[in-house]
Coordinates of C-alpha atoms in Angstrom, one line a residue:
M1 CA -21.9 -23.1 -47.7
S2 CA -18.3 -22.0 -48.6
T3 CA -15.4 -22.2 -45.2
V4 CA -12.3 -19.1 -45.4
S5 CA -10.3 -19.5 -41.9
Y6 CA -6.9 -19.4 -40.9
R7 CA -5.5 -20.2 -37.4
A8 CA -2.6 -20.7 -35.1
R9 CA -2.4 -22.3 -31.9
Q10 CA 0.2 -22.6 -28.4
L11 CA -0.2 -24.4 -25.5
L12 CA 1.5 -22.3 -22.7
L13 CA 3.1 -25.5 -19.7
G14 CA 3.6 -25.3 -17.1
L15 CA 3.3 -22.7 -14.4
V16 CA 5.7 -20.4 -15.4
A17 CA 4.3 -16.5 -16.2
L18 CA 6.1 -14.5 -18.3
T19 CA 6.5 -11.0 -16.3
P20 CA 6.8 -7.6 -18.8
L21 CA 9.1 -5.6 -18.9
A22 CA 10.2 -3.8 -15.7
Q23 CA 10.2 -1.3 -15.5
A24 CA 11.2 1.3 -12.0
Q25 CA 7.9 2.0 -9.8
I26 CA 7.9 5.5 -9.4
P27 CA 7.3 7.5 -6.9
V28 CA 10.0 6.0 -4.7
N29 CA 9.2 4.4 -1.1
G30 CA 4.9 4.8 -3.0
G31 CA 4.7 1.3 -0.4
F32 CA 6.6 3.1 2.6
E33 CA 7.9 -0.3 3.2
T34 CA 11.0 2.2 4.3
G35 CA 9.5 2.6 7.7
T36 CA 9.7 6.0 6.5
I37 CA 8.4 9.0 4.8
A38 CA 11.7 8.7 2.8
S39 CA 11.3 10.9 -1.0
W40 CA 7.7 12.2 1.2
T41 CA 7.3 15.5 2.1
A42 CA 5.2 16.0 4.8
G43 CA 3.3 19.5 4.7
G44 CA 0.8 22.0 6.9
D45 CA 0.7 20.5 9.8
T46 CA 2.5 18.8 9.3
R47 CA 0.5 15.0 10.8
A48 CA 1.6 12.5 8.5
D49 CA 4.6 9.6 8.8
A50 CA 4.2 5.7 7.7
I51 CA 2.8 3.6 10.7
R52 CA 2.3 -0.6 10.3
A53 CA -0.8 -2.8 12.0
S54 CA 1.0 -3.2 15.2
Y55 CA 1.3 1.1 15.6
V56 CA -2.9 1.1 15.4
S57 CA -5.3 -0.4 17.9
G58 CA -8.3 -3.0 16.8
T59 CA -7.3 -4.1 12.7
I60 CA -5.9 -2.9 10.6
V61 CA -5.0 -5.0 7.3
I62 CA -2.1 -2.7 4.7
P63 CA -2.5 -4.5 2.3
E64 CA 0.7 -4.2 0.5
G65 CA 4.1 -5.4 2.7
T66 CA 3.5 -4.5 6.5
W67 CA 3.7 -0.7 5.8
A68 CA 1.2 2.3 5.0
G69 CA 0.6 6.3 5.4
A70 CA -0.8 8.3 7.6
I71 CA -2.2 11.9 7.3
S72 CA -4.4 13.1 9.6
S73 CA -5.7 15.7 11.6
G74 CA -5.1 15.2 14.8
P75 CA -4.8 14.5 17.1
G76 CA -7.1 16.8 18.0
A77 CA -6.9 20.5 17.5
R78 CA -3.8 21.7 15.6
T79 CA -2.5 25.2 14.6
S80 CA -3.9 25.9 10.3
G81 CA -6.9 27.7 9.2
P82 CA -9.4 29.1 9.0
L83 CA -9.0 27.9 5.1
D84 CA -10.8 27.5 2.2
F85 CA -8.7 23.7 1.6
D86 CA -12.4 22.6 -0.4
G87 CA -13.2 24.9 -2.8
F88 CA -16.7 25.2 -2.0
G89 CA -16.8 29.2 -0.6
G90 CA -15.3 29.7 2.9
N91 CA -12.9 29.6 5.1
N92 CA -14.1 26.5 7.8
D93 CA -12.0 24.4 7.0
Y94 CA -8.3 24.0 9.5
D95 CA -5.8 21.8 10.9
L96 CA -4.9 21.2 6.9
S97 CA -1.5 17.5 6.4
W98 CA -0.4 16.8 3.5
L99 CA 2.4 13.9 1.6
E100 CA 2.7 14.9 -1.9
S101 CA 5.9 13.3 -3.6
T102 CA 7.1 14.7 -6.9
S103 CA 8.7 12.1 -9.7
A104 CA 10.0 12.3 -13.3
V105 CA 7.0 10.9 -15.6
T106 CA 8.5 10.8 -19.1
F107 CA 5.1 8.4 -21.0
S108 CA 1.7 9.9 -21.1
P109 CA -1.0 8.8 -20.8
A110 CA -0.2 8.4 -17.4
F111 CA -2.5 7.3 -14.5
V112 CA -1.7 6.6 -10.6
A113 CA -2.9 3.2 -8.6
F114 CA -3.4 3.5 -4.9
D115 CA -4.1 2.1 -1.6
W116 CA -6.5 4.3 0.4
A117 CA -9.3 4.4 3.7
F118 CA -10.4 7.2 5.6
A119 CA -10.8 6.6 8.7
S120 CA -13.0 10.1 10.1
S121 CA -14.5 9.9 13.7
E122 CA -17.2 12.4 11.9
Q123 CA -19.3 9.6 11.5
N124 CA -21.8 10.0 14.4
E125 CA -21.3 13.9 14.5
P126 CA -23.3 17.0 13.5
D127 CA -23.8 17.3 9.3
Q128 CA -21.7 19.9 9.0
F129 CA -19.1 18.3 10.7
D130 CA -18.2 16.7 7.4
D131 CA -14.1 16.2 7.2
V132 CA -12.5 16.1 3.5
M133 CA -8.9 14.2 2.0
D134 CA -8.2 14.8 -0.9
L135 CA -5.5 13.6 -4.6
K136 CA -4.2 16.4 -5.8
A137 CA -1.9 16.1 -9.1
D138 CA 0.0 20.0 -9.7
G139 CA -3.1 20.9 -7.6
V140 CA -5.4 19.7 -9.9
R141 CA -7.9 17.9 -7.4
I142 CA -8.0 14.5 -9.3
F143 CA -9.7 12.8 -6.2
S144 CA -11.7 13.3 -3.0
R145 CA -13.8 12.4 -0.4
S146 CA -15.2 13.2 3.5
S147 CA -16.8 11.6 5.8
C148 CA -18.9 9.3 5.7
K149 CA -22.4 9.5 8.1
L150 CA -24.6 7.2 9.9
N151 CA -28.0 8.8 8.9
G152 CA -26.2 8.7 5.2
S153 CA -25.7 12.6 4.6
S154 CA -23.1 14.7 2.6
Y155 CA -23.0 17.8 3.9
S156 CA -20.4 18.5 1.6
P157 CA -20.5 18.3 -2.7
L158 CA -17.7 15.8 -2.4
A159 CA -18.8 11.8 -2.5
N160 CA -18.8 10.3 0.8
A161 CA -16.5 7.3 1.9
S162 CA -17.4 4.8 3.5
C163 CA -17.9 3.7 7.4
Q164 CA -15.8 1.9 9.4
N165 CA -17.8 0.5 12.2
A166 CA -21.4 1.4 13.1
A167 CA -20.6 1.2 16.8
V168 CA -18.0 3.9 18.9
V169 CA -15.1 1.9 19.8
N170 CA -12.0 4.6 20.1
N171 CA -9.1 3.0 18.6
T172 CA -6.0 5.4 18.4
I173 CA -2.3 5.2 16.5
S174 CA 0.7 5.1 19.2
N175 CA 3.1 5.0 16.8
P176 CA 5.3 7.7 15.2
A177 CA 5.5 10.4 17.6
T178 CA 3.7 13.0 14.7
L179 CA 0.6 10.7 14.8
N180 CA 0.4 9.4 18.3
T181 CA -2.9 9.5 19.9
V182 CA -4.2 9.9 17.2
N183 CA -8.5 8.4 17.9
L184 CA -10.8 6.6 14.9
R185 CA -13.5 6.7 17.0
F186 CA -15.1 3.7 14.6
G187 CA -12.0 2.0 14.9
P188 CA -9.7 1.0 11.8
P189 CA -10.8 1.6 8.6
S190 CA -11.3 -1.1 5.1
F191 CA -8.1 -0.1 2.6
Q192 CA -10.3 -0.1 -1.6
R193 CA -8.2 0.3 -4.7
A194 CA -8.2 3.6 -7.2
C195 CA -6.6 4.1 -10.4
L196 CA -7.0 7.1 -12.2
E197 CA -5.7 8.9 -15.2
I198 CA -3.3 12.2 -14.0
P199 CA -4.4 15.0 -16.1
A200 CA -1.7 15.4 -19.1
A201 CA -1.6 19.2 -18.7
T202 CA 1.0 18.2 -15.7
L203 CA 3.1 16.1 -18.1
T204 CA 4.2 18.5 -19.7
D205 CA 7.3 19.2 -17.8
N206 CA 8.3 14.7 -17.9
S207 CA 7.2 15.0 -14.3
V208 CA 4.1 15.4 -11.4
T209 CA 3.8 16.4 -8.3
L210 CA 1.1 13.7 -5.8
R211 CA -0.3 15.6 -2.8
F212 CA -2.7 13.6 -0.4
S213 CA -4.1 15.7 2.1
V214 CA -7.0 16.0 4.8
A215 CA -8.5 18.8 6.9
D216 CA -10.7 19.1 9.6
S217 CA -14.5 20.7 8.3
N218 CA -15.8 23.2 10.4
D219 CA -14.1 22.3 13.9
R220 CA -10.6 21.9 14.8
A221 CA -12.0 19.5 17.9
V222 CA -12.8 15.5 16.5
D223 CA -9.2 13.7 14.4
S224 CA -9.7 12.0 10.6
T225 CA -7.0 10.5 9.5
L226 CA -6.0 8.7 5.7
F227 CA -4.4 5.4 4.9
I228 CA -2.7 4.7 1.7
D229 CA -0.4 2.2 0.4
D230 CA 1.2 1.4 -2.9
V231 CA 1.4 4.2 -4.5
Q232 CA 1.9 3.9 -8.3
I233 CA 1.6 5.8 -11.5
K234 CA 1.5 3.5 -14.4
T235 CA 1.1 3.5 -17.8
S236 CA -2.6 1.7 -17.9
C237 CA -4.5 1.0 -14.8
N238 CA -3.9 -2.5 -15.4
E239 CA -3.0 -4.8 -12.8
I240 CA -1.5 -8.9 -11.7
G241 CA -0.5 -10.6 -9.2
S242 CA 0.5 -14.3 -9.6
I243 CA -1.0 -15.2 -12.8
V244 CA 0.0 -16.9 -15.6
Q245 CA -2.6 -17.2 -19.5
R246 CA -3.4 -20.8 -20.0
T247 CA -4.5 -20.3 -23.6
V248 CA -3.1 -18.6 -26.4
T249 CA -5.2 -18.9 -28.9
T250 CA -5.2 -17.1 -32.8
G251 CA -7.7 -17.2 -36.0
R252 CA -11.3 -16.2 -37.1
N253 CA -13.4 -17.8 -39.5
V254 CA -15.8 -16.0 -42.2
E255 CA -18.1 -18.0 -43.0
L256 CA -21.2 -17.3 -45.9
K257 CA -24.7 -18.9 -45.1
G258 CA -27.8 -17.4 -46.5
G259 CA -26.0 -15.1 -49.1
T260 CA -25.0 -13.1 -45.5
F261 CA -21.5 -13.6 -44.1
F262 CA -20.7 -14.0 -40.8
F263 CA -17.8 -13.5 -38.9
R264 CA -15.9 -15.7 -35.8
G265 CA -13.0 -14.9 -33.6
A266 CA -11.3 -17.1 -31.6
N267 CA -12.1 -16.0 -28.3
A268 CA -12.7 -17.4 -24.8
R269 CA -16.4 -17.6 -22.2
L270 CA -18.1 -18.6 -19.6
I271 CA -15.8 -20.7 -17.4
A272 CA -15.9 -23.7 -14.6
N273 CA -13.5 -25.6 -12.1
N274 CA -13.8 -28.3 -9.7
S275 CA -12.4 -28.1 -6.4
T276 CA -8.8 -27.5 -6.5
G277 CA -8.8 -25.2 -9.2
E278 CA -6.4 -27.2 -11.5
T279 CA -9.4 -28.8 -13.7
V280 CA -11.1 -25.7 -16.1
A281 CA -13.5 -26.8 -18.4
F282 CA -14.3 -23.9 -21.1
V283 CA -16.2 -22.5 -23.9
T284 CA -14.3 -21.1 -26.6
S285 CA -14.4 -20.3 -30.3
A286 CA -10.5 -20.8 -30.4
D287 CA -9.7 -24.2 -31.9
L288 CA -7.6 -26.0 -29.9
G289 CA -7.6 -29.0 -31.3
S290 CA -10.5 -30.6 -33.7
N291 CA -12.4 -27.2 -34.1
P292 CA -11.1 -26.2 -37.7
N293 CA -14.5 -24.2 -38.4
L294 CA -14.4 -22.2 -35.1
L295 CA -17.6 -22.4 -33.5
D296 CA -18.4 -22.8 -30.2
Q297 CA -17.1 -26.4 -28.5
I298 CA -16.3 -26.9 -25.1
Y299 CA -12.4 -27.9 -23.7
I300 CA -11.4 -28.9 -19.8
W301 CA -8.0 -28.1 -18.8
N302 CA -6.6 -31.1 -16.7
G303 CA -3.5 -29.1 -15.3
T304 CA -1.5 -30.4 -17.9
A305 CA -3.2 -30.4 -21.8
F306 CA -6.2 -29.5 -23.3
T307 CA -9.3 -32.2 -24.3
R308 CA -12.5 -31.4 -25.9
A309 CA -15.5 -32.6 -25.7
T310 CA -15.8 -34.0 -28.6
G311 CA -18.9 -36.5 -28.1
F312 CA -20.9 -33.0 -27.7
N313 CA -20.7 -31.2 -30.6
V314 CA -22.3 -27.9 -32.1
T315 CA -22.8 -26.4 -35.5
S316 CA -23.3 -23.5 -37.7
G317 CA -25.2 -20.8 -36.1
G318 CA -25.5 -22.6 -33.0
G319 CA -23.5 -21.9 -29.5
I320 CA -23.2 -22.8 -25.7
S321 CA -25.7 -20.3 -23.1
G322 CA -24.2 -22.1 -19.7
L323 CA -21.9 -24.1 -18.0
A324 CA -21.4 -25.4 -14.6
M325 CA -19.1 -28.3 -14.1
S326 CA -18.9 -30.7 -11.1
Y327 CA -17.0 -30.2 -7.8
Q328 CA -16.5 -33.0 -5.2
D329 CA -15.3 -35.4 -8.5
G330 CA -12.5 -33.9 -10.2
G331 CA -15.1 -32.2 -12.6
R332 CA -16.0 -35.4 -14.3
Y333 CA -19.5 -33.8 -15.3
L334 CA -20.7 -30.6 -16.7
A335 CA -23.7 -28.9 -17.1
I336 CA -24.5 -27.1 -20.3
A337 CA -27.6 -24.8 -21.9
A338 CA -27.1 -25.0 -26.0
R339 CA -28.8 -24.3 -28.9
L340 CA -26.8 -27.7 -30.9
T341 CA -28.1 -26.1 -34.1
D342 CA -29.1 -22.5 -35.7
T343 CA -33.0 -23.7 -35.7
A344 CA -32.8 -25.7 -32.2
T345 CA -34.3 -24.5 -28.8
T346 CA -31.9 -24.0 -25.4
Q347 CA -32.5 -27.5 -23.6
I348 CA -30.3 -28.7 -20.5
Y349 CA -27.3 -31.3 -21.4
R350 CA -25.0 -33.3 -18.7
Y351 CA -21.8 -34.8 -20.4
D352 CA -19.3 -37.1 -18.5
R353 CA -15.7 -36.6 -19.2
N354 CA -14.5 -40.2 -18.3
T355 CA -16.9 -41.8 -20.8
N356 CA -17.3 -38.6 -23.8
T357 CA -21.4 -38.7 -23.5
F358 CA -24.0 -36.5 -22.8
L359 CA -28.0 -37.1 -21.4
T360 CA -30.2 -34.8 -23.1
L361 CA -31.8 -33.5 -19.7
T362 CA -34.8 -31.7 -21.3
S363 CA -36.7 -31.9 -24.8
T364 CA -38.8 -28.7 -25.2
P365 CA -40.8 -27.2 -28.3
A366 CA -39.4 -24.1 -29.2
G367 CA -40.9 -20.6 -27.8
C368 CA -39.7 -21.4 -24.8
E369 CA -35.7 -21.5 -23.2
N370 CA -33.9 -23.6 -20.8
G371 CA -30.7 -22.1 -19.5
T372 CA -28.1 -21.3 -15.8
P373 CA -27.4 -24.7 -15.2
T374 CA -26.1 -25.5 -11.9
I375 CA -24.5 -28.5 -10.8
D376 CA -23.9 -30.8 -6.8
G377 CA -20.4 -31.6 -6.3
D378 CA -20.9 -35.1 -7.3
G379 CA -22.6 -33.6 -10.5
N380 CA -25.9 -36.6 -9.8
V381 CA -28.3 -33.2 -9.3
V382 CA -29.1 -30.7 -12.1
A383 CA -30.9 -27.5 -11.7
F384 CA -31.4 -24.9 -14.1
E385 CA -33.6 -22.2 -15.4
S386 CA -37.4 -23.2 -17.4
T387 CA -40.2 -20.8 -19.1
C388 CA -41.0 -24.5 -20.8
N389 CA -44.7 -24.7 -19.4
A390 CA -44.1 -28.7 -20.1
L391 CA -41.3 -28.7 -17.4
T392 CA -42.8 -25.5 -14.7
G393 CA -46.7 -25.5 -14.8
S394 CA -47.3 -22.1 -15.3
G395 CA -46.8 -20.7 -19.0
T396 CA -43.8 -18.9 -20.0
A397 CA -42.8 -17.3 -16.2
K398 CA -39.7 -18.3 -15.2
K399 CA -39.5 -21.4 -12.4
I400 CA -36.6 -23.3 -11.5
V401 CA -36.5 -26.9 -12.3
V402 CA -34.9 -29.9 -11.1
W403 CA -32.9 -33.5 -12.2
N404 CA -32.8 -34.9 -9.4
G405 CA -30.8 -38.1 -11.3
T406 CA -33.9 -39.4 -13.1
T407 CA -36.4 -37.1 -13.6
N408 CA -36.8 -33.1 -14.0
S409 CA -39.7 -31.5 -11.5
S410 CA -40.5 -28.5 -10.2
S411 CA -43.2 -29.1 -8.0
L412 CA -40.2 -29.0 -5.5
F413 CA -40.7 -26.1 -4.7
G414 CA -44.8 -25.6 -4.1
T415 CA -47.7 -22.9 -5.6
T416 CA -45.6 -20.3 -7.5
N417 CA -47.8 -18.5 -9.9
N418 CA -47.8 -14.5 -10.9
C419 CA -44.1 -14.5 -10.2
T420 CA -40.6 -15.2 -11.3
M421 CA -37.2 -17.8 -10.1
A422 CA -33.4 -17.5 -11.0
E423 CA -30.3 -17.9 -10.9
P424 CA -29.7 -22.0 -9.3
A425 CA -26.6 -22.6 -7.0
L426 CA -27.0 -26.0 -5.7
T427 CA -24.4 -27.0 -2.8
K428 CA -20.7 -27.6 -3.8
N429 CA -20.9 -30.7 -1.6
N430 CA -22.0 -34.6 -3.2
N431 CA -25.1 -34.4 -1.4
G432 CA -27.3 -31.9 -3.5
R433 CA -29.5 -31.7 -0.9
Y434 CA -29.2 -27.6 -0.7
L435 CA -30.0 -25.4 -3.4
L436 CA -29.7 -21.3 -3.3
F437 CA -32.1 -18.9 -5.8
K438 CA -33.9 -15.5 -6.0
S439 CA -36.9 -15.3 -6.1
T440 CA -40.5 -13.0 -6.4
C441 CA -42.5 -15.2 -4.8
V442 CA -44.2 -15.9 -1.7
H443 CA -42.0 -19.6 -0.8
T444 CA -42.0 -18.7 3.1
S445 CA -43.3 -15.2 5.0
A446 CA -45.1 -12.4 2.2
N447 CA -43.1 -10.3 -0.3
A448 CA -45.5 -8.2 -1.3
D449 CA -43.8 -5.6 -2.8
A450 CA -42.5 -8.5 -5.4
N451 CA -38.8 -7.5 -4.7
F452 CA -36.1 -10.7 -5.8
E453 CA -35.2 -12.1 -2.9
I454 CA -32.7 -15.1 -1.3
Y455 CA -34.2 -18.5 -0.9
R456 CA -32.0 -22.2 0.3
F457 CA -34.0 -24.9 0.5
D458 CA -33.0 -28.3 1.7
R459 CA -34.4 -30.7 -1.1
G460 CA -34.1 -33.3 2.0
A461 CA -31.6 -36.1 2.4
A462 CA -33.3 -38.2 -0.5
G463 CA -34.1 -35.2 -2.8
T464 CA -38.2 -36.1 -1.6
N465 CA -38.6 -32.0 0.4
S466 CA -42.1 -30.4 -0.3
G467 CA -41.8 -26.7 -0.6
T468 CA -45.6 -27.6 0.4
T469 CA -43.5 -27.2 3.5
A470 CA -42.2 -23.2 5.0
A471 CA -39.5 -25.2 6.8
N472 CA -38.0 -26.3 3.8
F473 CA -36.9 -22.9 2.3
T474 CA -34.8 -20.7 4.5
R475 CA -35.0 -16.6 3.6
I476 CA -31.5 -15.2 3.7
T477 CA -33.0 -12.3 2.3
D478 CA -36.3 -9.5 3.0
T479 CA -35.6 -6.3 1.2
T480 CA -38.2 -3.8 0.1
T481 CA -36.0 -0.2 -1.4
N482 CA -32.2 1.3 -0.6
G483 CA -33.7 3.9 1.4
A484 CA -37.7 5.4 1.7
G485 CA -39.2 6.0 -1.7
G486 CA -36.0 4.6 -3.1
P487 CA -35.1 1.7 -5.5
Q488 CA -35.8 -1.6 -5.0
T489 CA -33.3 -3.5 -3.0
N490 CA -30.8 -6.2 -5.8
N491 CA -30.4 -8.9 -4.6
S492 CA -28.2 -11.5 -6.8
S493 CA -25.1 -14.1 -7.4
A494 CA -25.6 -16.2 -5.0
V495 CA -23.7 -19.7 -4.7
L496 CA -23.2 -22.4 -1.6
D497 CA -20.5 -23.9 -0.1
G498 CA -19.6 -27.2 -0.5
S499 CA -20.3 -27.6 3.5
T500 CA -22.2 -30.6 4.6
N501 CA -25.2 -28.5 6.1
G502 CA -25.0 -26.2 3.0
T503 CA -24.2 -23.2 5.4
Y504 CA -22.4 -20.5 3.4
A505 CA -24.3 -18.3 1.2
Y506 CA -22.3 -15.9 -0.3
F507 CA -24.2 -13.6 -3.1
L508 CA -24.6 -9.7 -4.4
S509 CA -26.6 -6.8 -2.6
D510 CA -26.7 -3.1 -2.4
G511 CA -29.0 -3.1 0.4
N512 CA -27.9 -2.3 3.9
L513 CA -29.0 -5.0 5.2
T514 CA -26.1 -5.3 8.3
P515 CA -27.0 -1.9 9.5
S516 CA -26.0 -2.2 13.2
A517 CA -23.2 -4.1 12.1
A518 CA -19.4 -3.1 11.5
N519 CA -19.7 -3.7 8.4
F520 CA -22.6 -1.6 6.6
N521 CA -24.4 -0.5 3.4
T522 CA -25.7 3.1 3.9
D523 CA -24.5 4.4 0.2
F524 CA -26.5 1.5 -0.9
S525 CA -23.5 -0.2 -3.3
S526 CA -23.1 -3.4 -4.6
E527 CA -21.9 -5.4 -2.1
I528 CA -20.7 -9.2 -0.7
F529 CA -22.5 -10.8 1.7
R530 CA -22.7 -14.0 3.5
Y531 CA -25.5 -15.7 5.3
E532 CA -24.4 -17.8 7.9
V533 CA -26.9 -21.1 8.4
G534 CA -27.8 -21.0 12.4
A535 CA -25.9 -18.7 13.3
G536 CA -27.0 -16.2 16.1
T537 CA -25.7 -13.2 13.8
P538 CA -26.2 -14.8 10.4
M539 CA -25.5 -11.8 7.6
T540 CA -22.0 -10.2 7.4
Q541 CA -21.6 -7.8 4.8
R542 CA -17.9 -9.0 3.7
T543 CA -16.8 -6.5 1.6
N544 CA -17.4 -2.3 2.4
S545 CA -16.8 -0.2 -1.4
S546 CA -18.1 3.4 -2.1
D547 CA -15.5 3.3 -5.6
D548 CA -16.6 -0.1 -7.2
A549 CA -20.0 -2.4 -7.9
Y550 CA -19.6 -6.2 -6.9
I551 CA -21.0 -7.4 -10.4
G552 CA -19.7 -11.5 -9.6
V553 CA -19.2 -14.4 -6.6
D554 CA -17.5 -17.7 -6.1
V555 CA -16.9 -19.8 -3.0
E556 CA -14.9 -22.7 -2.7
T557 CA -15.9 -26.1 -0.5
D558 CA -14.9 -23.8 2.7
G559 CA -17.1 -21.5 2.7
T560 CA -14.9 -20.7 6.3
L561 CA -12.1 -19.6 3.9
N562 CA -12.0 -18.2 0.9
Y563 CA -14.3 -16.3 -2.1
A564 CA -13.8 -15.0 -5.9
Y565 CA -14.7 -11.5 -6.7
E566 CA -15.5 -9.4 -9.7
R567 CA -16.2 -5.6 -9.4
I568 CA -15.8 -3.5 -11.8
S569 CA -14.4 0.1 -10.9
L570 CA -17.1 3.4 -10.3
L571 CA -14.0 5.5 -11.3
N572 CA -12.1 4.2 -14.0
G573 CA -14.8 1.1 -15.7
Q574 CA -11.9 -1.2 -14.7
F575 CA -12.8 -5.4 -14.5
S576 CA -10.7 -7.1 -11.5
V577 CA -11.0 -10.3 -10.3
G578 CA -9.0 -12.0 -7.0
Q579 CA -9.4 -13.5 -4.4
R580 CA -10.3 -12.8 -0.8
R581 CA -9.9 -14.0 2.9
V582 CA -12.7 -14.7 5.4
N583 CA -10.7 -12.5 8.6
G584 CA -12.7 -11.1 11.0
T585 CA -15.0 -8.1 9.8
S586 CA -11.8 -6.8 7.0
D587 CA -11.5 -9.7 5.6
I588 CA -8.1 -10.0 3.4
E589 CA -7.8 -9.3 -0.8
N590 CA -5.4 -10.4 -2.7
N591 CA -6.1 -8.7 -6.6
L592 CA -4.7 -10.8 -10.1
A593 CA -6.1 -9.5 -12.2
T594 CA -7.6 -6.3 -13.2
G595 CA -8.3 -4.4 -16.5
L596 CA -11.0 -3.5 -19.2
T597 CA -12.0 -7.4 -20.1
T598 CA -11.3 -9.0 -17.4
N599 CA -14.2 -11.0 -15.9
G600 CA -15.6 -14.9 -14.4
A601 CA -14.1 -15.1 -11.2
R602 CA -14.0 -19.2 -10.2
I603 CA -12.3 -20.2 -7.3
G604 CA -10.6 -23.4 -6.1
R605 CA -8.4 -24.3 -3.4
T606 CA -5.2 -27.3 -4.1
S607 CA -4.4 -30.3 -1.7
T608 CA -1.5 -27.8 -0.9
V609 CA -4.2 -25.2 0.1
I610 CA -2.9 -22.8 -2.7
P611 CA -5.9 -20.5 -3.6
V612 CA -6.5 -20.5 -7.0
V613 CA -8.8 -17.8 -9.3
N614 CA -9.3 -19.3 -13.2
F615 CA -10.6 -16.2 -15.1
I616 CA -11.7 -14.4 -18.1
S617 CA -9.8 -12.0 -19.7
A618 CA -8.6 -10.1 -23.4
E619 CA -5.8 -8.5 -22.0
N620 CA -2.2 -8.4 -22.6
F621 CA -1.1 -8.5 -19.1
L622 CA 1.9 -11.2 -20.5
G623 CA 2.7 -9.8 -23.4
T624 CA 1.5 -12.8 -24.4
N625 CA -1.9 -12.0 -26.1
A626 CA 0.1 -9.0 -29.0
D627 CA -3.9 -10.0 -30.4
R628 CA -6.8 -9.0 -27.9
N629 CA -7.9 -12.5 -27.8
A630 CA -10.1 -13.3 -24.6
E631 CA -8.3 -16.4 -22.5
I632 CA -8.3 -18.9 -19.9
W633 CA -6.1 -17.5 -17.2
Q634 CA -5.3 -18.6 -13.9
G635 CA -3.9 -16.9 -10.7
R636 CA -2.7 -18.1 -7.6
V637 CA -2.6 -16.5 -4.2
Q638 CA 1.0 -18.0 -3.0

């Protein structure tokens, strides 16, 4: 075997993030922080102005600053129309108002990013009363939505916006005078972020006019209002908050093996952190110390420096497929799924950072695999997936195995024949008592459709509870299909907080699990849900987006406070990570990074109660990653 390699490495010191070259924000007053619509022009019935939260009864969370723009078809009947605003034939649209702004744009491609929320009082009206909103660039429609309907219908060809509430609450806007008495029948809406490319043809004169509009469809009687904020014309859809790049790596390795050349770049993947978010473990093929051949290795950032888990060695052809860190003990222990050589089977290991030693938890033969490890708060309990009959007694069916500090057992869960268990997540508390997982098995009641459902299992104070007792299970979801004849509901990615009683479970689902609540999911988008064990109404939908699919969630020790998210935009394919804080039915969001390669959000909270989110991205967010290697980043919510 011959090896040719070159590398260079740098470490970013401290918490000071470099900032890219400043560019004047366009359009001017895109966040309405002047408290006015200065630099914007109102048109049509001119029912448009700047608003703040105190002008709206109910709770509206302004995403950026303290002001936003609002454009309404109300209050009540206005004067414009009939006209064909929606463009689908027939002069059946009324009460048109808009806000527009013209900006010089001297670069191409150009993108417009904005926060938006559409509150339509038509939610419970007959289908044909389907009010519409849109965004046009030089008269070309680039974004549009119509009223959400409680029955899930969409009369117009325009996609539905998200619904606000299942019940009539009749909130109103009281100020300014142009919007006084506008009705928000179902309450203030939740904002979501969009980013779209501006058509190149509109930029040939080095300018563009953006127009946000709202119109009534088929009547004048019922109000619909579009809220907008933080409108920006940008060179890309990449966006950043308060972040720092933790690793700076370069290098590649070409290895001749068995007559074939293998290429390895220096890239990070898999990430975990402790409760403060300051200690971060990750897998990378970069050389951050003692890894000259750029093989998969584990490094830990302790807040000031990197160390490699030198007691854990992966050789050429091997690889690491799973990583978890104990949450409450400073991140002393790691649970790892890895093939140490090119011919090995994936086994589960526990690594002790204090002693630089690792313990082999499985030694299963070829032909089966172990993976997806999870570890409790003090590192004394590990759970993982296995298709190894020697551990599960279930042939090649995937099941969950628990290592209790001395032995492995899969008999905790009772008889689980002809079904699948997956995605274990132990409590972040030290006791290791509670375990979340998804399963097609029958644990507490019938599951005739074999859908993946989310369960919480109580191992008991001594870790000896049996799955043969249904009382040891809490069934969190009980789903079938998304609508009559629709696809099976997808429930996944459950995580458990660190409360003593394992109270708060967060997970992803595209089901309409809370149809009568303030937030519900008639469009069957992938959203984040929280289940509170023992609560009178245990299930709440925490996110509500028509333009995004949530694909990851993590929660800190206290499930009543902060959680991290990962999502993909259905408009542009960009991935975003950030933090959300529980706030009634309108959680407060801090997006930390958006880019095509951004993933793996893991959350902690410092001793000074600052939420910290660690993630992976190959983007050049701060001008410090020109080679686009996948690096470790850290965001803070001040």
